[in-house]
């Protein structure tokens, strides 16, 4: 975004975005989890106990906003025109009225439901990407995010049994994940921590030796499947060459330092230092060197020494997802809402289809200005559905949100409400009978 | 507390006078027993000795097998009774007395809960298979055994899990239990179970972890219902003779404070410190864990969540008031993330620590036990350096503090034996040239002991 656009963004581009395009109804349906229906089992207070937070122009930060219905939500957002919308947990009571309850017992105002969330940010990979640093991303490093989505999404579904998972582009350099199944929303902090830990392979902290350490006689099935189905291929076919991981001395030394056997490391170092020219020009130097490295580490004579695991450790170090653990561990962490616009890039936080995450390209995600322009070009051609966004590139994003996430979620929520209502009926009948 | 179910009686009390086979009561209901006031107090103190011993063992970083030995010793020494038939009653009564004492504040509850669970866990290991089964039945676990067909279909993966932990492959007659993954957070966190479609497959030798979680959540629920605990216990203690009742309150009060050390949650008036002194105080009187984070904060202008909590609550404990605390964190963080981001993302936690936002609990500074058992990850600087630093880094940190090389060797020796708090005590002694007989149990105690030595006259004013 150029400086001119940036100031436009502040001064007014968000107004028409919230005014005509932002999918309020979809957000409301999502956050209601079926309680917006007419069924007697619906909890009408549910949506109103959810915390929203806004970052406003001039750096005001509003926490503990809450709304009883979609109209209130819509009016408030249109009115305040926040640069960023964050979503917090569902509390025991309406968060806006928390002070009224605070007098009595401090356990009255406390979070009771919260999606299980994950935040993966490219800056956490800065030590293993050489294409860009910090806030930038490009197509050479984005595969790291693709790997993260594949590994975590598969495990959440197959191992933890979750079904309603939403992946969202964070607008700049990462992805967010929202796990929305009822049982995910009701996890305790301890259970959330356990899941986050399950995904952690890095041991150590800033003040001891930090590294991937895979011990034991075999890899846990989760790590083994992730390795064979995702990590290995992405490492060998994409990241190795994209990032030129073995092309220069500085870079290959980093990998050599991960080999515990000094004699193998120095043998490789020797070969790589003086045979640059002998490698044929048409083969990529990274690929050639990786083959040599693997061959030496996996050759028969080293098998017994546990060095085979070293190949896997290298691959894990350069590909395995790095989660911001704190975000996932606590119920009351806030996370940016989907469909927000990133104030620095102007890009919309659009959903990502995990089944087609390979095709996702962060550099072509629609920006606010692009969408507004499309809207202008559309002119006054009224849409049959009445939705202004449907003719813009935001349309695809909203349609994906509905078809792959919202509709199946709503169906499941209605069934769950029905089920627990019937159960309660049954119980009260029984107790009368007795 | 729940109504006593007739069949759980069978487990809790043995009617005949012969020594009952050892079992662990599940403490589901207060005992309908006459309790003598003397027993009330002495049983509770005996049990506290056990819990305190466990707490010390854990904070020294003892390994599971060492803990097992320790717990069995502690139990044998403290929880016996001259009448074998009374052992079980002593167990139950002492538990309920401590519940009454420890249900009063969030921190006491937490401590009690984790120590009781640790105790339960080690005791469970000593039980006979039948006794273990009886407890598993109480928690409805036995019926969740995996059948042969299912076992065959996942055998290979179960083997993979076993090998990943360096354990032998499960044999054909191995029993696995299929339970919701939510019930075994500890096994999930350690990647020690196979997960599939929301279920965890728990091996027989891991059942202790499952039972302990269920025990914990049962106990935790009853502790949270503070009022009902009070009511229930009051009803129960009404069996104590009327004229002795007035003696009960002081006993409970004494029990409560005697074993947990002084309360650091409320800064003492005289200990109020001001922002301008803080750099100096960090040099002279902060324990290494706080000193390290303080230096890192000044260097990076940032600390991750765990560090902000640990250092922030410590500073609150030494007497930095909310406004100064905000100014302190703002000065550093704004250099890195800017003022705006500080105000909207970080200021909240600081106010929160002082109980001004969100849940209105007044957070207490972390004890050594809590810090030592934390698990700092990548980018984190919190934790206890004696426990969490590599040897190299610890040596460097000690020399920056000004510990001489001979003292450093003594410290490293303690560290190697995993006596982290003793290592910290030696550091304190080396830097202050004065013995610290009580040992270091709390970073705020380190601070106040240090201040007492450096400014003896201030102390007499209190
Ligand atoms: S022993 Fe306690 S005070 Fe000393 S460094 Fe460790 S946690 Fe801090
Ligand atoms: Zn890049």
PDB file of N, CA and C in Angstrom, chain A residues 55 59 61 63-64 84 98 102 106 109-110 157-162 183 187 190-191 194-195 197-201 204-210 215-224 326 330, chain B residues 157 160-161 163-164 166 181-183 185 188-189 191-199 216 292 296 305 340 343-345 348 357-361 375-381 388-390 392-393:
ATOM      1  N   UNK A  55      -9.886  -1.814  17.810  1.00  0.00           N
ATOM      2  CA  UNK A  55      -8.801  -0.844  17.776  1.00  0.00           C
ATOM      3  C   UNK A  55      -9.296   0.299  16.915  1.00  0.00           C
ATOM      4  N   UNK A  59      -5.458   5.230  18.017  1.00  0.00           N
ATOM      5  CA  UNK A  59      -5.050   4.268  19.024  1.00  0.00           C
ATOM      6  C   UNK A  59      -5.848   4.214  20.280  1.00  0.00           C
ATOM      7  N   UNK A  61      -8.328   1.830  22.260  1.00  0.00           N
ATOM      8  CA  UNK A  61      -8.555   0.402  22.306  1.00  0.00           C
ATOM      9  C   UNK A  61      -9.759   0.136  23.186  1.00  0.00           C
ATOM     10  N   UNK A  63     -12.171  -2.569  24.892  1.00  0.00           N
ATOM     11  CA  UNK A  63     -12.384  -3.975  25.172  1.00  0.00           C
ATOM     12  C   UNK A  63     -13.796  -4.185  25.704  1.00  0.00           C
ATOM     13  N   UNK A  64     -14.182  -5.457  25.793  1.00  0.00           N
ATOM     14  CA  UNK A  64     -15.455  -5.840  26.420  1.00  0.00           C
ATOM     15  C   UNK A  64     -16.683  -5.197  25.800  1.00  0.00           C
ATOM     16  N   UNK A  84      -9.348  -2.500  13.508  1.00  0.00           N
ATOM     17  CA  UNK A  84      -9.199  -3.932  13.732  1.00  0.00           C
ATOM     18  C   UNK A  84     -10.286  -4.390  14.696  1.00  0.00           C
ATOM     19  N   UNK A  98     -19.769  -6.382  33.231  1.00  0.00           N
ATOM     20  CA  UNK A  98     -18.975  -7.171  34.171  1.00  0.00           C
ATOM     21  C   UNK A  98     -18.791  -6.501  35.528  1.00  0.00           C
ATOM     22  N   UNK A 102     -18.947  -7.723  39.484  1.00  0.00           N
ATOM     23  CA  UNK A 102     -17.646  -7.858  40.128  1.00  0.00           C
ATOM     24  C   UNK A 102     -17.725  -7.757  41.638  1.00  0.00           C
ATOM     25  N   UNK A 106     -15.778 -13.116  42.771  1.00  0.00           N
ATOM     26  CA  UNK A 106     -14.951 -12.901  41.597  1.00  0.00           C
ATOM     27  C   UNK A 106     -15.027 -14.022  40.568  1.00  0.00           C
ATOM     28  N   UNK A 109     -17.715 -13.534  36.865  1.00  0.00           N
ATOM     29  CA  UNK A 109     -17.357 -13.106  35.522  1.00  0.00           C
ATOM     30  C   UNK A 109     -16.122 -13.860  35.050  1.00  0.00           C
ATOM     31  N   UNK A 110     -16.364 -14.872  34.246  1.00  0.00           N
ATOM     32  CA  UNK A 110     -15.242 -15.703  33.843  1.00  0.00           C
ATOM     33  C   UNK A 110     -15.551 -16.329  32.483  1.00  0.00           C
ATOM     34  N   UNK A 157      -8.378 -32.926  12.684  1.00  0.00           N
ATOM     35  CA  UNK A 157      -9.523 -33.719  12.223  1.00  0.00           C
ATOM     36  C   UNK A 157      -9.361 -35.192  12.562  1.00  0.00           C
ATOM     37  N   UNK A 158      -8.259 -35.781  12.138  1.00  0.00           N
ATOM     38  CA  UNK A 158      -8.106 -37.236  12.276  1.00  0.00           C
ATOM     39  C   UNK A 158      -7.817 -37.661  13.705  1.00  0.00           C
ATOM     40  N   UNK A 159      -7.028 -36.884  14.405  1.00  0.00           N
ATOM     41  CA  UNK A 159      -6.633 -37.331  15.742  1.00  0.00           C
ATOM     42  C   UNK A 159      -7.553 -36.779  16.823  1.00  0.00           C
ATOM     43  N   UNK A 160      -7.810 -35.489  16.786  1.00  0.00           N
ATOM     44  CA  UNK A 160      -8.638 -34.914  17.843  1.00  0.00           C
ATOM     45  C   UNK A 160     -10.134 -34.981  17.514  1.00  0.00           C
ATOM     46  N   UNK A 161     -10.448 -35.343  16.280  1.00  0.00           N
ATOM     47  CA  UNK A 161     -11.844 -35.546  15.927  1.00  0.00           C
ATOM     48  C   UNK A 161     -12.648 -34.259  15.751  1.00  0.00           C
ATOM     49  N   UNK A 162     -11.984 -33.143  15.507  1.00  0.00           N
ATOM     50  CA  UNK A 162     -12.718 -31.894  15.282  1.00  0.00           C
ATOM     51  C   UNK A 162     -13.159 -31.808  13.820  1.00  0.00           C
ATOM     52  N   UNK A 183     -17.181 -29.166  21.496  1.00  0.00           N
ATOM     53  CA  UNK A 183     -16.253 -29.643  22.519  1.00  0.00           C
ATOM     54  C   UNK A 183     -14.935 -28.886  22.484  1.00  0.00           C
ATOM     55  N   UNK A 187     -13.186 -26.593  25.941  1.00  0.00           N
ATOM     56  CA  UNK A 187     -11.951 -27.122  26.520  1.00  0.00           C
ATOM     57  C   UNK A 187     -11.468 -26.225  27.664  1.00  0.00           C
ATOM     58  N   UNK A 190      -6.189 -26.170  30.692  1.00  0.00           N
ATOM     59  CA  UNK A 190      -5.235 -27.273  30.783  1.00  0.00           C
ATOM     60  C   UNK A 190      -5.288 -28.144  29.530  1.00  0.00           C
ATOM     61  N   UNK A 191      -6.505 -28.397  29.048  1.00  0.00           N
ATOM     62  CA  UNK A 191      -6.643 -29.222  27.851  1.00  0.00           C
ATOM     63  C   UNK A 191      -6.103 -28.487  26.619  1.00  0.00           C
ATOM     64  N   UNK A 194      -2.472 -28.809  26.645  1.00  0.00           N
ATOM     65  CA  UNK A 194      -2.050 -30.154  26.253  1.00  0.00           C
ATOM     66  C   UNK A 194      -2.006 -30.270  24.736  1.00  0.00           C
ATOM     67  N   UNK A 195      -2.995 -29.723  24.061  1.00  0.00           N
ATOM     68  CA  UNK A 195      -3.011 -29.799  22.599  1.00  0.00           C
ATOM     69  C   UNK A 195      -1.844 -29.003  22.022  1.00  0.00           C
ATOM     70  N   UNK A 197       0.947 -28.354  23.438  1.00  0.00           N
ATOM     71  CA  UNK A 197       2.179 -29.105  23.713  1.00  0.00           C
ATOM     72  C   UNK A 197       2.342 -30.292  22.774  1.00  0.00           C
ATOM     73  N   UNK A 198       1.216 -30.913  22.464  1.00  0.00           N
ATOM     74  CA  UNK A 198       1.249 -32.057  21.547  1.00  0.00           C
ATOM     75  C   UNK A 198       1.907 -31.667  20.234  1.00  0.00           C
ATOM     76  N   UNK A 199       1.687 -30.430  19.831  1.00  0.00           N
ATOM     77  CA  UNK A 199       2.234 -29.953  18.559  1.00  0.00           C
ATOM     78  C   UNK A 199       3.635 -29.384  18.669  1.00  0.00           C
ATOM     79  N   UNK A 200       4.175 -29.375  19.867  1.00  0.00           N
ATOM     80  CA  UNK A 200       5.478 -28.727  20.035  1.00  0.00           C
ATOM     81  C   UNK A 200       6.600 -29.738  19.876  1.00  0.00           C
ATOM     82  N   UNK A 201       7.555 -29.438  19.014  1.00  0.00           N
ATOM     83  CA  UNK A 201       8.718 -30.330  18.920  1.00  0.00           C
ATOM     84  C   UNK A 201       9.998 -29.613  19.329  1.00  0.00           C
ATOM     85  N   UNK A 204      13.779 -26.679  24.832  1.00  0.00           N
ATOM     86  CA  UNK A 204      14.724 -25.652  25.258  1.00  0.00           C
ATOM     87  C   UNK A 204      14.135 -24.275  25.116  1.00  0.00           C
ATOM     88  N   UNK A 205      14.820 -23.277  25.684  1.00  0.00           N
ATOM     89  CA  UNK A 205      14.330 -21.911  25.612  1.00  0.00           C
ATOM     90  C   UNK A 205      15.462 -21.012  25.159  1.00  0.00           C
ATOM     91  N   UNK A 206      15.271 -19.711  25.261  1.00  0.00           N
ATOM     92  CA  UNK A 206      16.296 -18.785  24.789  1.00  0.00           C
ATOM     93  C   UNK A 206      17.640 -18.985  25.477  1.00  0.00           C
ATOM     94  N   UNK A 207      17.632 -19.531  26.672  1.00  0.00           N
ATOM     95  CA  UNK A 207      18.870 -19.586  27.438  1.00  0.00           C
ATOM     96  C   UNK A 207      19.482 -20.970  27.548  1.00  0.00           C
ATOM     97  N   UNK A 208      18.921 -21.935  26.849  1.00  0.00           N
ATOM     98  CA  UNK A 208      19.601 -23.213  26.775  1.00  0.00           C
ATOM     99  C   UNK A 208      19.612 -23.559  25.296  1.00  0.00           C
ATOM    100  N   UNK A 209      20.033 -24.773  24.963  1.00  0.00           N
ATOM    101  CA  UNK A 209      20.143 -25.062  23.537  1.00  0.00           C
ATOM    102  C   UNK A 209      18.770 -25.358  22.966  1.00  0.00           C
ATOM    103  N   UNK A 210      18.393 -24.564  21.996  1.00  0.00           N
ATOM    104  CA  UNK A 210      17.053 -24.688  21.442  1.00  0.00           C
ATOM    105  C   UNK A 210      17.123 -25.516  20.179  1.00  0.00           C
ATOM    106  N   UNK A 215      13.575 -38.004  20.080  1.00  0.00           N
ATOM    107  CA  UNK A 215      14.231 -39.141  20.716  1.00  0.00           C
ATOM    108  C   UNK A 215      13.327 -40.354  20.633  1.00  0.00           C
ATOM    109  N   UNK A 216      13.785 -41.464  21.184  1.00  0.00           N
ATOM    110  CA  UNK A 216      12.973 -42.671  21.199  1.00  0.00           C
ATOM    111  C   UNK A 216      13.247 -43.548  19.992  1.00  0.00           C
ATOM    112  N   UNK A 217      12.749 -44.779  20.077  1.00  0.00           N
ATOM    113  CA  UNK A 217      13.038 -45.757  19.038  1.00  0.00           C
ATOM    114  C   UNK A 217      12.255 -45.539  17.753  1.00  0.00           C
ATOM    115  N   UNK A 218      11.206 -44.741  17.815  1.00  0.00           N
ATOM    116  CA  UNK A 218      10.418 -44.477  16.612  1.00  0.00           C
ATOM    117  C   UNK A 218       9.808 -43.096  16.782  1.00  0.00           C
ATOM    118  N   UNK A 219       9.297 -42.541  15.706  1.00  0.00           N
ATOM    119  CA  UNK A 219       8.559 -41.287  15.842  1.00  0.00           C
ATOM    120  C   UNK A 219       7.131 -41.613  16.247  1.00  0.00           C
ATOM    121  N   UNK A 220       6.546 -40.764  17.059  1.00  0.00           N
ATOM    122  CA  UNK A 220       5.128 -40.900  17.373  1.00  0.00           C
ATOM    123  C   UNK A 220       4.349 -40.874  16.053  1.00  0.00           C
ATOM    124  N   UNK A 221       3.276 -41.677  15.952  1.00  0.00           N
ATOM    125  CA  UNK A 221       2.546 -41.740  14.672  1.00  0.00           C
ATOM    126  C   UNK A 221       2.193 -40.364  14.098  1.00  0.00           C
ATOM    127  N   UNK A 222       1.875 -39.403  14.946  1.00  0.00           N
ATOM    128  CA  UNK A 222       1.551 -38.077  14.430  1.00  0.00           C
ATOM    129  C   UNK A 222       2.754 -37.467  13.713  1.00  0.00           C
ATOM    130  N   UNK A 223       3.908 -37.558  14.341  1.00  0.00           N
ATOM    131  CA  UNK A 223       5.095 -36.973  13.727  1.00  0.00           C
ATOM    132  C   UNK A 223       5.491 -37.770  12.486  1.00  0.00           C
ATOM    133  N   UNK A 224       5.354 -39.104  12.588  1.00  0.00           N
ATOM    134  CA  UNK A 224       5.742 -39.936  11.454  1.00  0.00           C
ATOM    135  C   UNK A 224       4.875 -39.643  10.235  1.00  0.00           C
ATOM    136  N   UNK A 326       1.187 -19.400  23.546  1.00  0.00           N
ATOM    137  CA  UNK A 326       0.353 -18.691  24.517  1.00  0.00           C
ATOM    138  C   UNK A 326      -1.056 -18.428  23.992  1.00  0.00           C
ATOM    139  N   UNK A 330      -4.742 -20.269  26.433  1.00  0.00           N
ATOM    140  CA  UNK A 330      -5.661 -19.619  27.353  1.00  0.00           C
ATOM    141  C   UNK A 330      -6.975 -19.255  26.680  1.00  0.00           C
TER     142      UNK A 330
ATOM    143  N   UNK B 157       0.169 -49.018  15.218  1.00  0.00           N
ATOM    144  CA  UNK B 157       0.369 -47.646  15.688  1.00  0.00           C
ATOM    145  C   UNK B 157       0.630 -47.600  17.187  1.00  0.00           C
ATOM    146  N   UNK B 160       4.113 -48.207  17.629  1.00  0.00           N
ATOM    147  CA  UNK B 160       4.915 -47.023  17.291  1.00  0.00           C
ATOM    148  C   UNK B 160       4.984 -46.056  18.478  1.00  0.00           C
ATOM    149  N   UNK B 161       3.820 -45.865  19.120  1.00  0.00           N
ATOM    150  CA  UNK B 161       3.795 -44.975  20.285  1.00  0.00           C
ATOM    151  C   UNK B 161       4.705 -45.528  21.381  1.00  0.00           C
ATOM    152  N   UNK B 163       7.250 -47.509  21.110  1.00  0.00           N
ATOM    153  CA  UNK B 163       8.666 -47.364  20.767  1.00  0.00           C
ATOM    154  C   UNK B 163       9.126 -45.916  20.862  1.00  0.00           C
ATOM    155  N   UNK B 164       8.234 -44.997  20.552  1.00  0.00           N
ATOM    156  CA  UNK B 164       8.635 -43.586  20.640  1.00  0.00           C
ATOM    157  C   UNK B 164       8.952 -43.194  22.073  1.00  0.00           C
ATOM    158  N   UNK B 166      10.355 -45.450  24.075  1.00  0.00           N
ATOM    159  CA  UNK B 166      11.372 -46.399  24.504  1.00  0.00           C
ATOM    160  C   UNK B 166      10.818 -47.530  25.344  1.00  0.00           C
ATOM    161  N   UNK B 181      -9.919 -37.702  24.668  1.00  0.00           N
ATOM    162  CA  UNK B 181      -8.573 -37.156  24.887  1.00  0.00           C
ATOM    163  C   UNK B 181      -8.557 -36.102  25.987  1.00  0.00           C
ATOM    164  N   UNK B 182      -9.719 -35.485  26.225  1.00  0.00           N
ATOM    165  CA  UNK B 182      -9.798 -34.451  27.256  1.00  0.00           C
ATOM    166  C   UNK B 182      -9.472 -35.005  28.650  1.00  0.00           C
ATOM    167  N   UNK B 183      -9.652 -36.313  28.828  1.00  0.00           N
ATOM    168  CA  UNK B 183      -9.426 -36.894  30.147  1.00  0.00           C
ATOM    169  C   UNK B 183      -7.963 -37.201  30.445  1.00  0.00           C
ATOM    170  N   UNK B 185      -5.014 -35.074  29.609  1.00  0.00           N
ATOM    171  CA  UNK B 185      -4.226 -33.951  29.060  1.00  0.00           C
ATOM    172  C   UNK B 185      -2.724 -34.164  29.185  1.00  0.00           C
ATOM    173  N   UNK B 188      -1.524 -36.490  26.514  1.00  0.00           N
ATOM    174  CA  UNK B 188      -1.585 -35.807  25.215  1.00  0.00           C
ATOM    175  C   UNK B 188      -0.414 -34.841  25.095  1.00  0.00           C
ATOM    176  N   UNK B 189      -0.205 -34.055  26.155  1.00  0.00           N
ATOM    177  CA  UNK B 189       0.871 -33.053  26.111  1.00  0.00           C
ATOM    178  C   UNK B 189       2.224 -33.704  25.859  1.00  0.00           C
ATOM    179  N   UNK B 191       2.732 -36.402  24.193  1.00  0.00           N
ATOM    180  CA  UNK B 191       2.622 -37.258  23.012  1.00  0.00           C
ATOM    181  C   UNK B 191       2.863 -38.714  23.403  1.00  0.00           C
ATOM    182  N   UNK B 192       2.231 -39.150  24.473  1.00  0.00           N
ATOM    183  CA  UNK B 192       2.464 -40.508  24.955  1.00  0.00           C
ATOM    184  C   UNK B 192       1.287 -41.440  24.686  1.00  0.00           C
ATOM    185  N   UNK B 193       0.317 -40.975  23.924  1.00  0.00           N
ATOM    186  CA  UNK B 193      -0.810 -41.843  23.564  1.00  0.00           C
ATOM    187  C   UNK B 193      -1.083 -41.744  22.068  1.00  0.00           C
ATOM    188  N   UNK B 194      -1.759 -42.772  21.578  1.00  0.00           N
ATOM    189  CA  UNK B 194      -2.255 -42.712  20.218  1.00  0.00           C
ATOM    190  C   UNK B 194      -3.598 -41.992  20.251  1.00  0.00           C
ATOM    191  N   UNK B 195      -3.785 -41.055  19.339  1.00  0.00           N
ATOM    192  CA  UNK B 195      -5.054 -40.350  19.259  1.00  0.00           C
ATOM    193  C   UNK B 195      -5.741 -40.708  17.962  1.00  0.00           C
ATOM    194  N   UNK B 196      -7.044 -40.898  18.052  1.00  0.00           N
ATOM    195  CA  UNK B 196      -7.800 -41.110  16.830  1.00  0.00           C
ATOM    196  C   UNK B 196      -9.232 -40.664  17.037  1.00  0.00           C
ATOM    197  N   UNK B 197      -9.707 -39.816  16.159  1.00  0.00           N
ATOM    198  CA  UNK B 197     -11.091 -39.340  16.198  1.00  0.00           C
ATOM    199  C   UNK B 197     -11.538 -38.864  17.577  1.00  0.00           C
ATOM    200  N   UNK B 198     -10.670 -38.181  18.262  1.00  0.00           N
ATOM    201  CA  UNK B 198     -11.058 -37.606  19.540  1.00  0.00           C
ATOM    202  C   UNK B 198     -10.836 -38.497  20.748  1.00  0.00           C
ATOM    203  N   UNK B 199     -10.382 -39.727  20.499  1.00  0.00           N
ATOM    204  CA  UNK B 199     -10.134 -40.639  21.608  1.00  0.00           C
ATOM    205  C   UNK B 199      -8.656 -40.901  21.784  1.00  0.00           C
ATOM    206  N   UNK B 216      -8.571 -35.435  40.134  1.00  0.00           N
ATOM    207  CA  UNK B 216      -8.320 -34.000  40.215  1.00  0.00           C
ATOM    208  C   UNK B 216      -9.573 -33.188  39.892  1.00  0.00           C
ATOM    209  N   UNK B 292      17.735 -11.687  35.730  1.00  0.00           N
ATOM    210  CA  UNK B 292      17.919 -12.045  34.329  1.00  0.00           C
ATOM    211  C   UNK B 292      16.828 -11.432  33.457  1.00  0.00           C
ATOM    212  N   UNK B 296      17.134  -8.638  30.553  1.00  0.00           N
ATOM    213  CA  UNK B 296      16.650  -8.928  29.200  1.00  0.00           C
ATOM    214  C   UNK B 296      15.652  -7.877  28.743  1.00  0.00           C
ATOM    215  N   UNK B 305       4.918 -13.440  27.371  1.00  0.00           N
ATOM    216  CA  UNK B 305       3.873 -13.509  28.388  1.00  0.00           C
ATOM    217  C   UNK B 305       4.357 -14.067  29.737  1.00  0.00           C
ATOM    218  N   UNK B 340       1.393   2.892  21.215  1.00  0.00           N
ATOM    219  CA  UNK B 340       0.019   2.479  20.942  1.00  0.00           C
ATOM    220  C   UNK B 340      -0.164   0.990  21.209  1.00  0.00           C
ATOM    221  N   UNK B 343      -0.161   0.213  24.875  1.00  0.00           N
ATOM    222  CA  UNK B 343      -1.382   0.539  25.596  1.00  0.00           C
ATOM    223  C   UNK B 343      -2.490  -0.456  25.312  1.00  0.00           C
ATOM    224  N   UNK B 344      -2.543  -0.932  24.069  1.00  0.00           N
ATOM    225  CA  UNK B 344      -3.701  -1.779  23.801  1.00  0.00           C
ATOM    226  C   UNK B 344      -3.446  -3.257  24.015  1.00  0.00           C
ATOM    227  N   UNK B 345      -2.210  -3.690  23.942  1.00  0.00           N
ATOM    228  CA  UNK B 345      -2.005  -5.130  24.102  1.00  0.00           C
ATOM    229  C   UNK B 345      -1.362  -5.530  25.412  1.00  0.00           C
ATOM    230  N   UNK B 348      -3.053  -3.908  29.570  1.00  0.00           N
ATOM    231  CA  UNK B 348      -4.140  -4.670  30.170  1.00  0.00           C
ATOM    232  C   UNK B 348      -3.627  -5.721  31.160  1.00  0.00           C
ATOM    233  N   UNK B 357      -8.416  -5.271  36.166  1.00  0.00           N
ATOM    234  CA  UNK B 357      -9.239  -5.579  34.996  1.00  0.00           C
ATOM    235  C   UNK B 357      -9.605  -7.051  35.032  1.00  0.00           C
ATOM    236  N   UNK B 358     -10.605  -7.377  34.247  1.00  0.00           N
ATOM    237  CA  UNK B 358     -10.969  -8.775  34.111  1.00  0.00           C
ATOM    238  C   UNK B 358     -11.357  -9.367  35.446  1.00  0.00           C
ATOM    239  N   UNK B 359     -10.934 -10.572  35.644  1.00  0.00           N
ATOM    240  CA  UNK B 359     -11.223 -11.242  36.899  1.00  0.00           C
ATOM    241  C   UNK B 359     -10.610 -10.440  38.023  1.00  0.00           C
ATOM    242  N   UNK B 360     -11.326 -10.256  39.089  1.00  0.00           N
ATOM    243  CA  UNK B 360     -10.813  -9.349  40.090  1.00  0.00           C
ATOM    244  C   UNK B 360      -9.933 -10.010  41.136  1.00  0.00           C
ATOM    245  N   UNK B 361      -9.388 -11.135  40.800  1.00  0.00           N
ATOM    246  CA  UNK B 361      -8.463 -11.756  41.739  1.00  0.00           C
ATOM    247  C   UNK B 361      -7.205 -10.923  41.811  1.00  0.00           C
ATOM    248  N   UNK B 375       7.579 -24.317  32.401  1.00  0.00           N
ATOM    249  CA  UNK B 375       8.321 -24.839  31.263  1.00  0.00           C
ATOM    250  C   UNK B 375       8.500 -23.768  30.203  1.00  0.00           C
ATOM    251  N   UNK B 376       9.524 -22.931  30.374  1.00  0.00           N
ATOM    252  CA  UNK B 376       9.768 -21.887  29.385  1.00  0.00           C
ATOM    253  C   UNK B 376      10.109 -22.483  28.023  1.00  0.00           C
ATOM    254  N   UNK B 377       9.587 -21.889  26.969  1.00  0.00           N
ATOM    255  CA  UNK B 377       9.854 -22.382  25.629  1.00  0.00           C
ATOM    256  C   UNK B 377      10.682 -21.388  24.841  1.00  0.00           C
ATOM    257  N   UNK B 378      10.653 -21.558  23.503  1.00  0.00           N
ATOM    258  CA  UNK B 378      11.454 -20.692  22.653  1.00  0.00           C
ATOM    259  C   UNK B 378      11.113 -19.231  22.892  1.00  0.00           C
ATOM    260  N   UNK B 379      12.115 -18.389  23.024  1.00  0.00           N
ATOM    261  CA  UNK B 379      11.882 -16.955  23.180  1.00  0.00           C
ATOM    262  C   UNK B 379      11.562 -16.544  24.611  1.00  0.00           C
ATOM    263  N   UNK B 380      11.444 -17.515  25.510  1.00  0.00           N
ATOM    264  CA  UNK B 380      11.073 -17.195  26.887  1.00  0.00           C
ATOM    265  C   UNK B 380      12.299 -16.949  27.756  1.00  0.00           C
ATOM    266  N   UNK B 381      12.145 -16.033  28.701  1.00  0.00           N
ATOM    267  CA  UNK B 381      13.223 -15.807  29.653  1.00  0.00           C
ATOM    268  C   UNK B 381      12.778 -16.054  31.076  1.00  0.00           C
ATOM    269  N   UNK B 388      16.636 -23.969  34.482  1.00  0.00           N
ATOM    270  CA  UNK B 388      16.350 -23.920  33.050  1.00  0.00           C
ATOM    271  C   UNK B 388      17.507 -23.444  32.164  1.00  0.00           C
ATOM    272  N   UNK B 389      18.579 -22.980  32.762  1.00  0.00           N
ATOM    273  CA  UNK B 389      19.720 -22.552  31.937  1.00  0.00           C
ATOM    274  C   UNK B 389      20.626 -23.743  31.645  1.00  0.00           C
ATOM    275  N   UNK B 390      21.340 -23.650  30.515  1.00  0.00           N
ATOM    276  CA  UNK B 390      22.418 -24.600  30.286  1.00  0.00           C
ATOM    277  C   UNK B 390      23.538 -24.218  31.251  1.00  0.00           C
ATOM    278  N   UNK B 392      26.689 -23.584  30.820  1.00  0.00           N
ATOM    279  CA  UNK B 392      27.429 -22.432  30.302  1.00  0.00           C
ATOM    280  C   UNK B 392      26.756 -21.111  30.646  1.00  0.00           C
ATOM    281  N   UNK B 393      25.481 -21.020  30.266  1.00  0.00           N
ATOM    282  CA  UNK B 393      24.759 -19.773  30.477  1.00  0.00           C
ATOM    283  C   UNK B 393      24.620 -19.442  31.949  1.00  0.00           C
TER     284      UNK B 393
END
